[in-house]
Short mmCIF file of C-alpha atoms in Angstrom, two decimals:
data_model
loop_
_atom_site.label_atom_id
_atom_site.label_comp_id
_atom_site.label_asym_id
_atom_site.label_seq_id
_atom_site.Cartn_x
_atom_site.Cartn_y
_atom_site.Cartn_z
CA MET A 1 -0.01 0.07 0.10
CA ALA A 2 1.93 3.06 -1.30
CA ASN A 3 -0.72 5.52 -0.33
CA VAL A 4 -0.81 6.14 3.43
CA ILE A 5 -3.62 8.31 4.60
CA SER A 6 -2.85 10.41 7.71
CA ASP A 7 -5.15 10.73 10.74
CA GLU A 8 -5.47 14.56 9.96
CA THR A 9 -6.86 13.76 6.47
CA ILE A 10 -9.45 11.41 7.93
CA GLU A 11 -10.38 14.14 10.31
CA TYR A 12 -10.66 16.52 7.68
CA VAL A 13 -12.81 14.25 5.43
CA GLY A 14 -14.95 13.42 8.43
CA ILE A 15 -15.70 17.20 9.06
CA LEU A 16 -16.43 17.73 5.40
CA ALA A 17 -18.92 14.85 5.30
CA LYS A 18 -20.23 15.86 8.88
CA LEU A 19 -19.43 12.52 10.25
CA GLU A 20 -18.48 11.48 13.81
CA LEU A 21 -16.23 8.50 13.42
CA SER A 22 -15.02 6.28 16.21
CA PRO A 23 -11.39 5.36 16.28
CA LYS A 24 -12.19 1.95 14.86
CA GLU A 25 -14.09 3.59 12.08
CA LYS A 26 -11.41 5.97 11.34
CA GLU A 27 -8.87 3.01 10.87
CA ALA A 28 -11.27 1.31 8.60
CA ALA A 29 -11.71 4.45 6.56
CA LYS A 30 -7.93 5.03 6.33
CA LYS A 31 -7.47 1.41 4.96
CA ASP A 32 -10.45 1.94 2.49
CA MET A 33 -9.14 5.33 1.21
CA GLY A 34 -5.61 3.65 1.00
CA ARG A 35 -7.04 0.82 -1.19
CA MET A 36 -9.03 3.29 -3.33
CA LEU A 37 -5.81 5.43 -4.05
CA ASP A 38 -3.80 2.24 -4.82
CA TYR A 39 -6.53 1.19 -7.40
CA ILE A 40 -6.29 4.75 -9.01
CA ASP A 41 -2.55 4.39 -9.25
CA LYS A 42 -3.11 1.08 -10.87
CA LEU A 43 -5.49 2.57 -13.42
CA ASN A 44 -2.93 5.30 -14.14
CA GLU A 45 -0.35 2.77 -15.23
CA LEU A 46 -2.77 1.86 -18.34
CA ASP A 47 -1.73 3.45 -21.59
CA THR A 48 -4.69 5.51 -22.70
CA SER A 49 -2.83 7.52 -25.36
CA GLY A 50 -5.19 6.07 -28.19
CA VAL A 51 -8.41 6.26 -26.33
CA GLU A 52 -10.80 9.14 -27.03
CA PRO A 53 -12.34 10.75 -23.89
CA MET A 54 -15.89 10.18 -23.38
CA SER A 55 -18.58 11.26 -20.85
CA HIS A 56 -20.71 7.91 -20.93
CA VAL A 57 -19.87 4.42 -21.66
CA PHE A 58 -22.76 3.90 -23.96
CA PRO A 59 -23.43 6.23 -26.78
CA VAL A 60 -25.77 9.00 -25.68
CA HIS A 61 -28.19 10.94 -28.06
CA ASN A 62 -31.12 13.13 -27.43
CA VAL A 63 -34.30 11.11 -27.10
CA PHE A 64 -36.67 14.08 -26.86
CA ARG A 65 -38.62 15.29 -29.84
CA GLU A 66 -37.83 18.80 -31.28
CA ASP A 67 -39.71 21.61 -29.73
CA VAL A 68 -42.06 22.76 -32.45
CA VAL A 69 -44.86 25.10 -32.04
CA THR A 70 -48.12 23.28 -33.40
CA ASN A 71 -51.13 25.50 -32.28
CA GLY A 72 -49.64 29.03 -32.81
CA ASP A 73 -51.05 32.12 -31.52
CA ASP A 74 -54.75 31.61 -31.13
CA ARG A 75 -55.50 34.23 -28.48
CA GLU A 76 -59.11 34.51 -29.22
CA GLN A 77 -59.73 30.71 -28.64
CA MET A 78 -57.48 30.72 -25.59
CA LEU A 79 -59.34 33.71 -24.01
CA ALA A 80 -62.70 31.97 -24.62
CA ASN A 81 -62.02 29.84 -21.73
CA ALA A 82 -61.26 32.54 -19.34
CA PRO A 83 -63.85 33.64 -16.86
CA GLU A 84 -62.92 37.29 -17.50
CA ALA A 85 -60.67 38.94 -20.12
CA LYS A 86 -59.62 42.51 -20.69
CA ASP A 87 -57.44 43.98 -23.52
CA GLY A 88 -56.69 40.54 -24.81
CA GLN A 89 -55.45 39.24 -21.37
CA TYR A 90 -56.69 37.18 -18.57
CA GLN A 91 -58.34 39.26 -15.79
CA VAL A 92 -57.64 37.89 -12.38
CA PRO A 93 -58.42 39.23 -8.85
CA ARG A 94 -56.03 41.46 -7.38
CA THR A 95 -53.88 39.70 -4.77
CA VAL A 96 -51.58 42.50 -3.54
CA GLU A 97 -52.76 45.75 -2.38
#
């Protein structure tokens, strides 16, 4: 295990995560973090010079339809449903004095 995590680092991470760790939990966290960093070091040994960066493992494409206006501006028909209308707008009761 090349990566040794200090007690200060565990304390700092605990503060950031708002965790109160017992001494036993701190030791377990130190070992887990060390193993994670060792694994990252192992991954850094791989030759990725010919690999194109990607944000997802699977190809991602937009699955939503295009936003196309279909009903246009039919103001008169929309205002026909309003209880009250004034100057081409909905009239509502005053809520703020």
